[in-house]
Every structure is written in structure tokens, then in C-alpha cells.
Amino acid sequence: MNKLELSEATLITPSGRIDRERHGWRAKCLQRLVRMDLPVPRSFAICCNTVRLIAQGRSIGCEVLQDILSGSGLVSVRPSAVMPEWGGPGTVLNVGINDALHKTLVDRIGQANADAVYLSFVQSYAIHIARLDPDMFTQDGPDALAQALRSYHDEMDAPFPQDPAEQLSQVLRSMARAWDGPTARLLRQAKGAPADAPLGLVVQEMALALGPGLCGSGSIQFIDPVTGTPRVTGRFRGQHHGRAIGEGAETLYLTKDDRGPALEDTAPDLFATLCEFGAACRKRLREEMQIEFVVTGGQISVIDAVRVARGSRAGVRIAVSLARDGIIPHDEALMRVEPRALADLLHHQVDPRAPRDQIARGIDASPGAATGNLVFSATAAQAANARGDACILVRRETGPEDIRGMHASVAVLTERGGTTSHAAVIARGLGLPCIVGANGIVIDARNRTLRAGDRVLKEGDVITIDGSSGEVLAGSAVLLPPALDDAFTQLMDWAAQAGGLKVRANADTPEDAKTARRFQAQGIGLCRTEHMFFDADRLPAMREMIFADTPEDRRLSLDRILPMQRKDFSSLFEIMAGLPVTIRLFDPPLHEFLPHEREGMRELAESLDLPLSDVIRRVEALTEFNPMLGMRGVRLGITVPEIYDMQARAIFEATVDASRKGDPVVPEIMIPLVSAMREVELVKTRIDAVAAAVRNERRVDFTYRLGVMVETPRAALRAGDIAAHSAFLSFGTNDLTQMTYGLSRDDAGRFMGTYVGQGVYAEDPFHVLDEDGVGELILTGVQRARRQSPGITISVCGEHGGNPESIAFCHDAGVDYVSCSPFRVPVARLAAAQSAIRSRKTRESH
């Protein structure tokens, strides 16, 4: 067999050529620790290419192995992938021990301790390197070492290898091949690593954690991994050397508390030294690190350091703290925080340290967590809210009639739906935790029960919804409160300074607008006026309008709604205090406002004083085979123009009223579902007429901006024509994705997981904007609109407006602003700032 001289086994020194891409993260981290003059045992880095050749069967030169073993003769082998989260084969300790070294150790650390070290390696080598039956190597007791050596001999027909170089060679070979195995490939792919990701190895001289004096091993970190607040945590395991446990073994906590003896008390100087090491690592490595250490006779050896694992809350606080202390610049602090992590700070979260009793899982449609009693209807939710009881609304799927129940609930769970289904969109707007598409549950609304596997829950039973993970939990869970603290505020201030796309909020109610202001949204990019019509005071008038036979009768019904709409818009204008407010005109099909069950139709007939047969006929007449492609949006505005006339008048009268009270208001009126320029012309003519009438009646001048919501592929392709009559275009990517793909956004969740899993789509296109298809339409629309009207304002107001990857695309596409649910505004602001920083760095590099 060919020999491979391990010239790549590089001794890790301050000036050694150690590269993360060639040797892995652990080797590079150890070099940084060495440069800091920390007491790191002698360590060697074996490069990724050499490891790959070892896996292919190449052998290793003995002289290099002997050089590695020339110190104490006892070494460990650890994986060193390019990224720490990719993992790797398990660490192998005590490589190099044999009968001769065992005798030496007996003199140094005693018979029992030496036996424990030797036994630990024999068992590990037999199971993981020689691949022998683990059940044969569970020995314990005074004769355990002799039994293990005998078992190895019996199974292998050869004595346990005594040549340290052979041991090390076999360990390196086994770890290299384990990394290349199919199971390991799948595991690291699940962690985001490429299937052919390289692996380096680190061989390090072992510091003994057994023997006389203070000996042991431990780890220490200096922040709370959940909250990010300064706190020393960790444990010191006295007389513990890997799996080898010596006489007098005990576990000490590091700091003084009520749990038991602490290292801070028993060895204050050693504890102080560890704290100095931690402060040095934070400053020099520019990160909060967990230090792995060994104590031998009172002397510390630092054997490793890893970035502290942390939750979202801790990640924000750590990044801000490092920047405030001048260790990293503000831009780097912004880039270190994953935008989605901010969603965890805005809501209650299930404490990751607490137990979970999961009963079902669905799509994590709206983040946060809440506990409440099960209810199965909007009416039951309102009744529970009136009693002061927290409730969770459970529906097969929600519709507009459920909005009042959602307002009364603390969370929402649906059996059907996807990330842009009705429940998901409304819940995000309200800031409610929401899980949709929970296919593992069966809802029986009639009997008011929910089946999840073998469990049957009744109305009133307590569950917890974790909208951040998609988990449905039985009973109450321990919740962490929102973390809108000074660190969050500081990060948002830095994001504002970084610039980037403007971010507005989708807001339909005064409460939404106040939330948008709290999170510093730069206006309202989408106000969906139809949600206002479902209020109990307005729904009867809306139904009267639907049943009216003449335009005059329709106007009479709408006149009852006019003052309510005017009040709605006045409130929004006043709360936004001069910031832009974009109001989308009525969009949904009329059948959504009518009952579809016989009992509901009978009640409606009574309220309208009509025969039940007339009500049934009208409901059937308005029913459409595909209502999302039917009589809705601008089509309804042209065929039943009285609705848009009423809304335009309410907007203009509210504009006059709000401008008198505060900052001047320039409303932005948006026409939904446009596909042809003529549609815009027809609506514009009527709205201009309403504006002129209000100016004459109020004797006040005002201006407004008319724009179009681009939701159809044709509108994107004809954006140049449409832009000639529009002050702005706003791409409604929810419907645009739905129509481009021919997918129902309410039903695609049933099979989307399968499609993504089998690579049909890289991501759910309702969650992450499809740049190749929908994105191409947006780019085409932007180019054609700007060619016709260079100064036109262009935005994205679908749910993609709150998605970080999609915001990066919008930045590159030249979009002026994005608009998203109020509770996604901080996420979008951070993502926009990161896009600006990346763009700035790209320009500087050129």
C-alpha cells in the first residue's frame, strides 16, 4: 500500500499556516488561543485533503505519527469541520496508552486512575475503531481492564495494539471513513452542510484530569444562553478524565449558590484565572466563548473553546453588547443577528429549558406562544374573552367571518392552510401565535372535539400553541415574556442608521397602526378595507346592499357604512401623523359576507324581511366556482361602483378632518386585482369625480395619489401602460404567486412539504419569493413602469415583504419600500439594513 507522508500534520503555533478552509474551525480557533498565550497543550492540525486521502485507504508515515506522540505519548483526536454546526465523528481520548505507558501512569496518578484511563481507551477503541460488539465491553470493577484486554484478544485473535503509532493511525482512518459514510452525509446535510463537505482533524496532547492535588475537567461560559445576560455558568468535574472517573470524584458548580460546593470557593485563584481567560477570548476572538479546560495538580490547560450556543434573545443581546463595548462595529452587530430571530423577541416564547408534551405539529405561520382553553367557533371565543378566559380558536380553516373570534383569542390553530392562508395572514397582523396545516389533527366542530393521535381533547381543555416551532403542546407550558428591551431598541436604531429599503406596515385597524408606529414603520403600505365590513354594526348594512336591486338602494345601504368608514380612516391618519397611508379599495367577492348554512340563511331572511327562497337564490347566484379569480377587486368596483364611490368619499372626508387636526394628509388609494389599463381609467374617473364633489362640499383643497396593486401576471407585463395612470405600483406577491403558479395559497400547504422535500420547489413560494418566476415578473414590471414613468413609486406589499431573503431581492430590484404585518416590521427593517450593508461592502470592494 502506498505511503502518505503526513507533511500536512502542522504543529499549531502562533505563526503556523493554519487556514479554516483547509484545517477546519477547531484548528483555527486553537491557533487563536495559542496566539493569546493561553495554556493550550501541544496540538497538530491535519488538513482536509489529507483526511480525504486517509479515507480512501492511504496509509500514514510512522515518523510523523511518532513526532505527534513524542510528548507525553497520550493524545486525543477531535473533528475540525469548516463550520462547527456541521459536527463530525466523536472525539477519541487517550490514544497512545499501552502497557508501558500504563505502568508509568501508575507511578504518577495511582493504580486505579491509570487503570481507568487505559480501560476507557480499550473500550472506546474496541467499539468505535475495531467495531466490536459494545455489549462485550461494559466491564467494571477491579479486574475490568484485564477482562477488556482479554475480550479484545478473543475477538480479534490478536493482542490489543501496543504501538501508539498504529493506534493513532487506525483512529485517524476510522474517523476519516466515518465522516464519508452515508449516514454522516445525511446528518450534516440536515445541518446545512454540503454532502461533500471537507473534514480536518486535530490531534492534541492530553492533559490528565486525574491524580494528586486539584485535578478534573470542566467548561465555563460567561453569559446566559437563553437571555444573553452576563452570568458565569458551567461545571467542574473533579477527578473526571473523559469517561474515566478517579477516586474522590465530585462535581462542583463554578459560582456560589444554593446548589452545592463551588469552584469559586474551593479554588478562588483558579476561578479568577478562568474569568480572565474568558474576558480575553471575548475581546480577542470578538465573541462570547465557552472554554473547555482541564486542571492537573492545580494547573489549567485550555483544550478547546467554542462559540456559546444561544437562543434568539441571547443572540441580540450579545451582538449589541459586543458593539457597545467597541469589540465589533455596529454594522457587524447588525449582520450577526438573523432577522427572523427578532420575531422571538416580540412575543411570548416557550422556555427551551422547560419540558414539552407535543401532541401535533403544523406549519409555523405566526411566531410566539400562548396557552389557553380550546374553543371551536368565533362565538365561543368571544364568550370566553368576555369571561376573561384565555382561549385558542381551533378551526378546520378560517374565513372572514372568524376575524372577530381571532381578535378574542390568544392563538389560532387550523387543520388546513399554508403560510399565506387567511388564518396565517390575519394572525401575523394581529400578532397572534398561529399554526396552520396541522394535518395530524382531526377537528369535529359539531361535537367540539379535537383528535391528535390517540388523544381526544374537548372544548375547554388547555393547550399551548408554539407558533415559532409549529408545535401543539398539551397543557400549560412555561413561557418567556417578550424581550423588547434596550438591546432590541439599540439594534433597531443602528438598523435605521444603516439605511436600505423603507419598511411600511400592513394595518387594517387603529390597533395595527399603533403597533406599526411602535416598531417605527415608515407608513402604512396596505390597509385592507374589507376587514372593516365584518364588524357586527356593519355586516347587516353590507348584506342589505348585496340584496339591493337598484344603484339607489345600494347607495342607501352604503350610506349607513360611510360614517363608520370615515371614522376608520380618520383614526389611521391621526395615528400615522402625516406618514403615508395606502388604502386598498374593497377586494373580496360578495359571497364572503353571506351565510352558507341553512340556519344562517333563515336568520338573514328574517332580518331582511325576505322569503327564505329569495335569500337562497341570491346566495346561489353569487356563488362562484373559483371566487379568487371571479367577481372581486376592481371587477367588483366597476360592476358595482357604488362601493368604491362610498369608500373614496370616506377617505376624502377623513383626509379633510385629519388635516385640520394635525399634519397634512395625502391619502394613497390602491385599486386591487388590476389586469388592464382601462380598468384604472374607469375607476380613476369616478374617484376624481368624488374628490371634486368633496372639495366643493367642504370648500377645502386636498390631493391624493392613485395607485395599482399588481397581483396578476398580466398587470406585471403591462406595467408600462398602467404606470401612465398611476402614482405608484405595489406588487401583491401573495396573489401574484398564486396566479403565476396556479396554486391555491389556502390549499397548497397539503402537499407543499412533499414538493419541497423532493426538490420540485427549493422553498415554499408563498414563504420565500420565487425569484426565477414571480421575481422575473416583478423585475419586468419595475423596468417597464420606470421606463414609462421614471419617478413612480414601487413597492411589495405581500407577505414576502417581511421575509429576509425576499427583501434582499427587492433591494436589488430597485423597489422603494416593502410592507408587511406590523409584528414583522422589525424583521424587515433589520433585513433591509443588512441588504444595504452588503450592497455598500460590494461597492467598496470594487
Short mmCIF file of C-alpha atoms in Angstrom, two decimals, residues 344-731:
data_model
loop_
_atom_site.label_atom_id
_atom_site.label_comp_id
_atom_site.label_asym_id
_atom_site.label_seq_id
_atom_site.Cartn_x
_atom_site.Cartn_y
_atom_site.Cartn_z
CA ASP A 344 -38.87 35.64 19.02
CA LEU A 345 -38.27 38.88 20.94
CA LEU A 346 -41.65 40.39 20.08
CA HIS A 347 -43.80 37.64 21.57
CA HIS A 348 -44.01 35.20 24.42
CA GLN A 349 -41.89 32.11 23.75
CA VAL A 350 -41.91 28.60 25.19
CA ASP A 351 -38.91 28.37 27.52
CA PRO A 352 -36.46 26.00 25.78
CA ARG A 353 -35.30 24.72 29.17
CA ALA A 354 -38.79 23.51 30.14
CA PRO A 355 -40.32 20.11 29.23
CA ARG A 356 -42.70 19.86 26.26
CA ASP A 357 -45.64 17.50 25.73
CA GLN A 358 -46.08 17.68 21.96
CA ILE A 359 -49.32 16.27 20.58
CA ALA A 360 -49.23 17.61 17.00
CA ARG A 361 -47.19 19.67 14.59
CA GLY A 362 -48.09 22.02 11.74
CA ILE A 363 -46.75 24.98 9.78
CA ASP A 364 -45.32 27.75 11.97
CA ALA A 365 -47.42 30.50 10.40
CA SER A 366 -47.12 33.26 13.01
CA PRO A 367 -44.48 33.33 15.79
CA GLY A 368 -44.93 33.41 19.52
CA ALA A 369 -46.53 31.14 22.08
CA ALA A 370 -49.74 31.21 24.09
CA THR A 371 -51.71 28.96 26.41
CA GLY A 372 -55.49 28.84 26.52
CA ASN A 373 -58.70 26.82 26.51
CA LEU A 374 -59.82 25.18 23.29
CA VAL A 375 -62.78 26.79 21.52
CA PHE A 376 -64.21 25.74 18.16
CA SER A 377 -66.11 28.83 16.96
CA ALA A 378 -65.78 32.59 16.83
CA THR A 379 -68.85 32.88 19.06
CA ALA A 380 -67.29 30.64 21.71
CA ALA A 381 -64.08 32.66 21.52
CA GLN A 382 -65.93 35.93 22.10
CA ALA A 383 -67.83 34.41 25.01
CA ALA A 384 -64.59 33.15 26.60
CA ASN A 385 -62.97 36.55 26.13
CA ALA A 386 -65.95 38.24 27.76
CA ARG A 387 -65.45 35.98 30.80
CA GLY A 388 -61.78 36.91 30.92
CA ASP A 389 -60.63 33.43 29.86
CA ALA A 390 -57.70 32.98 27.50
CA CYS A 391 -58.82 30.82 24.59
CA ILE A 392 -57.32 29.28 21.47
CA LEU A 393 -59.52 29.24 18.37
CA VAL A 394 -59.37 25.91 16.53
CA ARG A 395 -60.90 25.71 13.06
CA ARG A 396 -60.58 23.47 10.06
CA GLU A 397 -59.74 26.71 8.24
CA THR A 398 -60.68 30.31 8.97
CA GLY A 399 -62.65 32.73 6.85
CA PRO A 400 -63.50 36.42 7.13
CA GLU A 401 -66.37 35.61 9.50
CA ASP A 402 -63.83 34.27 12.01
CA ILE A 403 -61.93 37.54 12.39
CA ARG A 404 -63.93 38.57 15.48
CA GLY A 405 -63.12 35.22 17.06
CA MET A 406 -59.45 35.65 16.24
CA HIS A 407 -59.47 39.06 17.89
CA ALA A 408 -60.91 37.41 21.02
CA SER A 409 -58.34 34.58 21.07
CA VAL A 410 -54.71 34.35 22.21
CA ALA A 411 -53.73 31.92 19.41
CA VAL A 412 -55.12 30.14 16.37
CA LEU A 413 -54.82 26.53 15.16
CA THR A 414 -56.16 25.26 11.83
CA GLU A 415 -56.23 21.84 10.26
CA ARG A 416 -55.76 23.23 6.75
CA GLY A 417 -53.89 26.14 5.18
CA GLY A 418 -50.41 27.39 4.34
CA THR A 419 -48.16 30.32 5.14
CA THR A 420 -50.37 32.80 3.24
CA SER A 421 -53.76 31.32 4.09
CA HIS A 422 -56.39 33.51 5.74
CA ALA A 423 -55.54 32.38 9.28
CA ALA A 424 -51.80 32.93 8.76
CA VAL A 425 -52.09 36.41 7.29
CA ILE A 426 -54.60 37.71 9.84
CA ALA A 427 -52.77 36.14 12.80
CA ARG A 428 -49.49 37.78 11.78
CA GLY A 429 -51.25 41.10 11.50
CA LEU A 430 -52.74 40.70 14.98
CA GLY A 431 -49.52 39.36 16.47
CA LEU A 432 -51.22 36.09 17.43
CA PRO A 433 -49.30 32.79 17.54
CA CYS A 434 -50.68 30.62 14.77
CA ILE A 435 -50.19 27.10 13.44
CA VAL A 436 -51.83 26.10 10.15
CA GLY A 437 -51.89 22.90 8.13
CA ALA A 438 -51.76 20.67 11.23
CA ASN A 439 -52.61 17.52 9.29
CA GLY A 440 -52.10 15.31 12.34
CA ILE A 441 -55.25 16.65 13.99
CA VAL A 442 -58.92 15.94 13.26
CA ILE A 443 -61.43 18.62 14.24
CA ASP A 444 -65.05 17.73 14.96
CA ALA A 445 -66.71 21.13 15.21
CA ARG A 446 -70.15 19.63 15.78
CA ASN A 447 -69.08 17.68 18.88
CA ARG A 448 -66.41 20.24 19.75
CA THR A 449 -63.52 17.82 19.97
CA LEU A 450 -60.00 17.67 18.59
CA ARG A 451 -58.24 14.36 17.99
CA ALA A 452 -54.44 14.31 17.91
CA GLY A 453 -53.13 10.77 17.57
CA ASP A 454 -54.58 8.76 20.44
CA ARG A 455 -55.63 11.84 22.39
CA VAL A 456 -59.07 13.43 22.25
CA LEU A 457 -59.37 16.97 23.59
CA LYS A 458 -62.67 18.69 24.36
CA GLU A 459 -63.70 22.33 24.31
CA GLY A 460 -62.25 23.95 27.41
CA ASP A 461 -59.17 21.71 27.59
CA VAL A 462 -55.90 23.60 27.89
CA ILE A 463 -53.27 23.54 25.15
CA THR A 464 -50.26 25.65 24.22
CA ILE A 465 -49.55 26.88 20.70
CA ASP A 466 -45.88 27.42 19.80
CA GLY A 467 -46.17 29.38 16.57
CA SER A 468 -42.39 29.68 16.32
CA SER A 469 -41.80 25.93 16.05
CA GLY A 470 -45.19 24.71 14.78
CA GLU A 471 -45.69 22.51 17.85
CA VAL A 472 -49.04 21.98 19.58
CA LEU A 473 -48.43 21.16 23.23
CA ALA A 474 -50.80 19.61 25.74
CA GLY A 475 -51.50 21.67 28.86
CA SER A 476 -49.71 24.80 30.01
CA ALA A 477 -46.08 25.45 29.11
CA VAL A 478 -43.53 27.70 30.78
CA LEU A 479 -43.42 30.91 28.73
CA LEU A 480 -40.74 33.59 28.47
CA PRO A 481 -42.06 37.17 28.19
CA PRO A 482 -41.32 39.39 25.18
CA ALA A 483 -37.83 40.94 25.20
CA LEU A 484 -38.35 44.45 23.82
CA ASP A 485 -35.50 45.72 25.95
CA ASP A 486 -32.71 48.23 25.48
CA ALA A 487 -30.70 45.79 23.34
CA PHE A 488 -33.59 45.41 20.90
CA THR A 489 -34.10 49.19 20.76
CA GLN A 490 -30.41 49.78 20.17
CA LEU A 491 -30.27 47.25 17.35
CA MET A 492 -33.26 48.91 15.66
CA ASP A 493 -31.60 52.33 15.98
CA TRP A 494 -28.48 51.00 14.28
CA ALA A 495 -30.65 49.44 11.57
CA ALA A 496 -32.22 52.85 10.89
CA GLN A 497 -28.76 54.39 10.59
CA ALA A 498 -27.67 51.70 8.13
CA GLY A 499 -30.35 52.75 5.63
CA GLY A 500 -31.82 50.49 2.98
CA LEU A 501 -35.36 49.92 1.80
CA LYS A 502 -38.12 51.72 3.64
CA VAL A 503 -40.49 49.50 5.58
CA ARG A 504 -44.20 50.11 5.98
CA ALA A 505 -46.82 48.01 7.74
CA ASN A 506 -49.98 46.28 6.61
CA ALA A 507 -52.53 47.74 9.03
CA ASP A 508 -56.31 47.46 8.97
CA THR A 509 -57.25 48.80 12.40
CA PRO A 510 -56.12 51.54 14.80
CA GLU A 511 -54.50 48.83 16.94
CA ASP A 512 -52.48 47.67 13.93
CA ALA A 513 -51.43 51.26 13.21
CA LYS A 514 -50.30 51.82 16.81
CA THR A 515 -48.22 48.63 16.66
CA ALA A 516 -46.72 49.84 13.38
CA ARG A 517 -45.73 53.15 14.97
CA ARG A 518 -44.27 51.37 17.98
CA PHE A 519 -41.98 49.41 15.68
CA GLN A 520 -41.13 52.58 13.69
CA ALA A 521 -42.82 51.61 10.43
CA GLN A 522 -42.49 54.39 7.86
CA GLY A 523 -46.17 54.40 6.98
CA ILE A 524 -48.98 52.00 6.10
CA GLY A 525 -48.37 50.18 2.84
CA LEU A 526 -51.61 48.21 2.80
CA CYS A 527 -54.90 48.83 4.61
CA ARG A 528 -57.37 46.07 3.68
CA THR A 529 -60.71 47.83 3.99
CA GLU A 530 -62.87 44.71 3.64
CA HIS A 531 -61.98 43.58 7.16
CA MET A 532 -63.82 46.64 8.45
CA PHE A 533 -67.09 45.40 6.90
CA PHE A 534 -67.32 42.30 9.07
CA ASP A 535 -67.95 44.31 12.23
CA ALA A 536 -71.28 43.45 13.82
CA ASP A 537 -72.57 47.03 13.25
CA ARG A 538 -71.72 46.98 9.55
CA LEU A 539 -72.44 43.46 8.37
CA PRO A 540 -76.25 43.96 8.26
CA ALA A 541 -75.87 47.06 6.09
CA MET A 542 -73.43 45.22 3.85
CA ARG A 543 -75.92 42.39 3.41
CA GLU A 544 -78.70 44.85 2.65
CA MET A 545 -76.51 46.35 -0.06
CA ILE A 546 -75.88 42.92 -1.57
CA PHE A 547 -79.64 42.25 -1.76
CA ALA A 548 -80.46 45.70 -3.15
CA ASP A 549 -81.88 45.69 -6.69
CA THR A 550 -81.01 49.24 -7.80
CA PRO A 551 -77.98 51.55 -7.51
CA GLU A 552 -80.07 53.93 -5.39
CA ASP A 553 -80.91 51.18 -2.89
CA ARG A 554 -77.27 50.13 -2.78
CA ARG A 555 -76.24 53.70 -2.01
CA LEU A 556 -78.77 53.91 0.82
CA SER A 557 -77.27 50.82 2.46
CA LEU A 558 -73.73 52.06 1.93
CA ASP A 559 -74.64 55.47 3.38
CA ARG A 560 -75.06 53.70 6.72
CA ILE A 561 -71.47 52.41 6.48
CA LEU A 562 -69.98 55.70 5.23
CA PRO A 563 -69.59 57.43 8.63
CA MET A 564 -68.06 54.27 10.10
CA GLN A 565 -65.51 54.05 7.25
CA ARG A 566 -64.76 57.77 7.62
CA LYS A 567 -64.04 57.24 11.30
CA ASP A 568 -61.81 54.24 10.48
CA PHE A 569 -59.71 56.26 8.07
CA SER A 570 -59.58 59.34 10.32
CA SER A 571 -58.17 57.18 13.12
CA LEU A 572 -55.49 55.73 10.85
CA PHE A 573 -54.49 59.16 9.53
CA GLU A 574 -54.27 60.64 13.03
CA ILE A 575 -52.22 57.75 14.42
CA MET A 576 -49.79 57.83 11.49
CA ALA A 577 -49.37 61.60 11.94
CA GLY A 578 -48.52 62.57 8.39
CA LEU A 579 -46.82 59.33 7.38
CA PRO A 580 -48.18 57.83 4.14
CA VAL A 581 -51.24 55.59 4.35
CA THR A 582 -52.12 53.33 1.41
CA ILE A 583 -55.76 52.21 1.43
CA ARG A 584 -56.75 49.30 -0.78
CA LEU A 585 -60.28 49.55 -2.08
CA PHE A 586 -62.74 46.73 -1.46
CA ASP A 587 -61.35 43.42 -2.75
CA PRO A 588 -63.21 40.19 -1.76
CA PRO A 589 -66.17 38.61 -3.59
CA LEU A 590 -69.56 39.47 -2.11
CA HIS A 591 -70.47 35.90 -1.22
CA GLU A 592 -67.98 36.03 1.67
CA PHE A 593 -70.43 38.32 3.50
CA LEU A 594 -73.33 35.89 3.27
CA PRO A 595 -74.13 32.81 5.36
CA HIS A 596 -73.86 29.44 3.64
CA GLU A 597 -75.63 27.23 6.18
CA ARG A 598 -79.41 26.97 6.11
CA GLU A 599 -79.83 28.25 9.68
CA GLY A 600 -77.79 31.34 8.90
CA MET A 601 -79.77 31.99 5.71
CA ARG A 602 -83.05 31.66 7.65
CA GLU A 603 -81.86 34.30 10.16
CA LEU A 604 -80.81 36.57 7.29
CA ALA A 605 -84.22 36.19 5.63
CA GLU A 606 -85.90 37.24 8.86
CA SER A 607 -83.64 40.29 9.30
CA LEU A 608 -84.23 41.44 5.70
CA ASP A 609 -87.96 40.53 5.77
CA LEU A 610 -87.49 38.39 2.67
CA PRO A 611 -88.69 34.87 1.80
CA LEU A 612 -86.07 32.24 2.57
CA SER A 613 -86.24 31.15 -1.08
CA ASP A 614 -85.10 34.63 -2.21
CA VAL A 615 -82.12 34.51 0.12
CA ILE A 616 -81.16 31.02 -1.05
CA ARG A 617 -81.39 32.09 -4.70
CA ARG A 618 -79.21 35.16 -4.13
CA VAL A 619 -76.59 33.14 -2.23
CA GLU A 620 -76.52 30.57 -5.01
CA ALA A 621 -76.33 33.29 -7.67
CA LEU A 622 -73.27 34.83 -6.03
CA THR A 623 -71.52 31.50 -5.56
CA GLU A 624 -68.55 31.11 -7.92
CA PHE A 625 -66.61 28.02 -8.96
CA ASN A 626 -63.33 29.88 -8.40
CA PRO A 627 -64.06 33.05 -6.40
CA MET A 628 -60.38 34.03 -6.17
CA LEU A 629 -60.47 34.50 -9.97
CA GLY A 630 -64.02 35.78 -10.16
CA MET A 631 -66.03 38.88 -9.26
CA ARG A 632 -63.65 40.56 -6.86
CA GLY A 633 -61.27 43.51 -6.71
CA VAL A 634 -61.52 46.10 -9.47
CA ARG A 635 -64.06 43.90 -11.29
CA LEU A 636 -66.49 44.43 -8.44
CA GLY A 637 -65.61 48.13 -8.32
CA ILE A 638 -66.54 48.55 -11.97
CA THR A 639 -69.73 46.46 -11.91
CA VAL A 640 -70.93 47.72 -8.50
CA PRO A 641 -69.29 51.18 -8.49
CA GLU A 642 -71.28 52.43 -5.51
CA ILE A 643 -68.90 50.57 -3.16
CA TYR A 644 -65.80 52.40 -4.41
CA ASP A 645 -67.72 55.71 -4.51
CA MET A 646 -68.58 55.32 -0.83
CA GLN A 647 -65.03 54.36 0.13
CA ALA A 648 -63.48 57.23 -1.84
CA ARG A 649 -65.83 59.71 -0.15
CA ALA A 650 -64.99 58.28 3.29
CA ILE A 651 -61.26 58.57 2.53
CA PHE A 652 -61.50 62.18 1.30
CA GLU A 653 -63.73 63.36 4.13
CA ALA A 654 -61.37 61.71 6.63
CA THR A 655 -58.46 63.42 4.87
CA VAL A 656 -60.06 66.82 5.40
CA ASP A 657 -60.91 66.11 9.05
CA ALA A 658 -57.48 64.70 9.93
CA SER A 659 -55.61 67.50 8.14
CA ARG A 660 -57.47 70.08 10.21
CA LYS A 661 -56.43 68.36 13.42
CA GLY A 662 -52.77 67.68 12.63
CA ASP A 663 -50.27 67.07 9.87
CA PRO A 664 -51.43 67.35 6.24
CA VAL A 665 -52.65 64.05 4.86
CA VAL A 666 -52.09 62.83 1.31
CA PRO A 667 -54.00 59.53 1.09
CA GLU A 668 -52.87 56.81 -1.27
CA ILE A 669 -55.75 54.89 -2.85
CA MET A 670 -54.92 51.50 -4.31
CA ILE A 671 -57.00 49.58 -6.85
CA PRO A 672 -56.83 45.80 -6.35
CA LEU A 673 -56.54 42.98 -8.91
CA VAL A 674 -55.99 45.16 -11.95
CA SER A 675 -55.09 43.46 -15.23
CA ALA A 676 -55.84 46.16 -17.83
CA MET A 677 -55.14 49.88 -18.20
CA ARG A 678 -58.82 50.58 -18.97
CA GLU A 679 -59.80 49.35 -15.52
CA VAL A 680 -57.61 52.04 -13.98
CA GLU A 681 -59.08 54.71 -16.25
CA LEU A 682 -62.66 53.82 -15.30
CA VAL A 683 -62.01 53.79 -11.54
CA LYS A 684 -59.88 56.94 -11.71
CA THR A 685 -62.66 58.86 -13.46
CA ARG A 686 -65.18 58.06 -10.71
CA ILE A 687 -62.73 58.72 -7.86
CA ASP A 688 -61.73 62.06 -9.38
CA ALA A 689 -65.43 62.95 -9.51
CA VAL A 690 -65.88 62.04 -5.83
CA ALA A 691 -62.80 64.09 -4.92
CA ALA A 692 -64.17 67.12 -6.77
CA ALA A 693 -67.52 66.77 -5.00
CA VAL A 694 -65.91 66.62 -1.56
CA ARG A 695 -63.71 69.64 -2.34
CA ASN A 696 -66.79 71.63 -3.31
CA GLU A 697 -68.81 70.49 -0.30
CA ARG A 698 -66.06 71.05 2.26
CA ARG A 699 -64.55 74.07 0.49
CA VAL A 700 -61.11 72.62 1.15
CA ASP A 701 -58.48 71.56 -1.33
CA PHE A 702 -56.52 68.33 -0.92
CA THR A 703 -54.51 65.96 -3.04
CA TYR A 704 -54.38 62.20 -3.26
CA ARG A 705 -52.32 59.58 -5.03
CA LEU A 706 -53.92 56.76 -7.01
CA GLY A 707 -52.06 53.51 -7.48
CA VAL A 708 -52.48 49.92 -8.52
CA MET A 709 -51.92 46.65 -6.74
CA VAL A 710 -50.09 44.39 -9.20
CA GLU A 711 -51.41 40.91 -8.43
CA THR A 712 -51.94 39.38 -11.87
CA PRO A 713 -49.19 38.32 -14.27
CA ARG A 714 -50.79 40.47 -16.97
CA ALA A 715 -50.57 43.58 -14.80
CA ALA A 716 -46.85 42.93 -14.29
CA LEU A 717 -46.33 42.52 -18.03
CA ARG A 718 -48.42 45.63 -18.87
CA ALA A 719 -46.96 47.74 -16.05
CA GLY A 720 -45.77 50.35 -18.54
CA ASP A 721 -49.34 51.08 -19.71
CA ILE A 722 -50.73 51.00 -16.18
CA ALA A 723 -47.99 53.30 -14.87
CA ALA A 724 -49.18 56.05 -17.20
CA HIS A 725 -52.26 56.50 -14.97
CA SER A 726 -50.71 55.60 -11.59
CA ALA A 727 -48.63 57.38 -8.98
CA PHE A 728 -47.45 54.07 -7.54
CA LEU A 729 -47.46 50.32 -8.13
CA SER A 730 -47.50 47.81 -5.29
CA PHE A 731 -46.80 44.17 -6.06
#
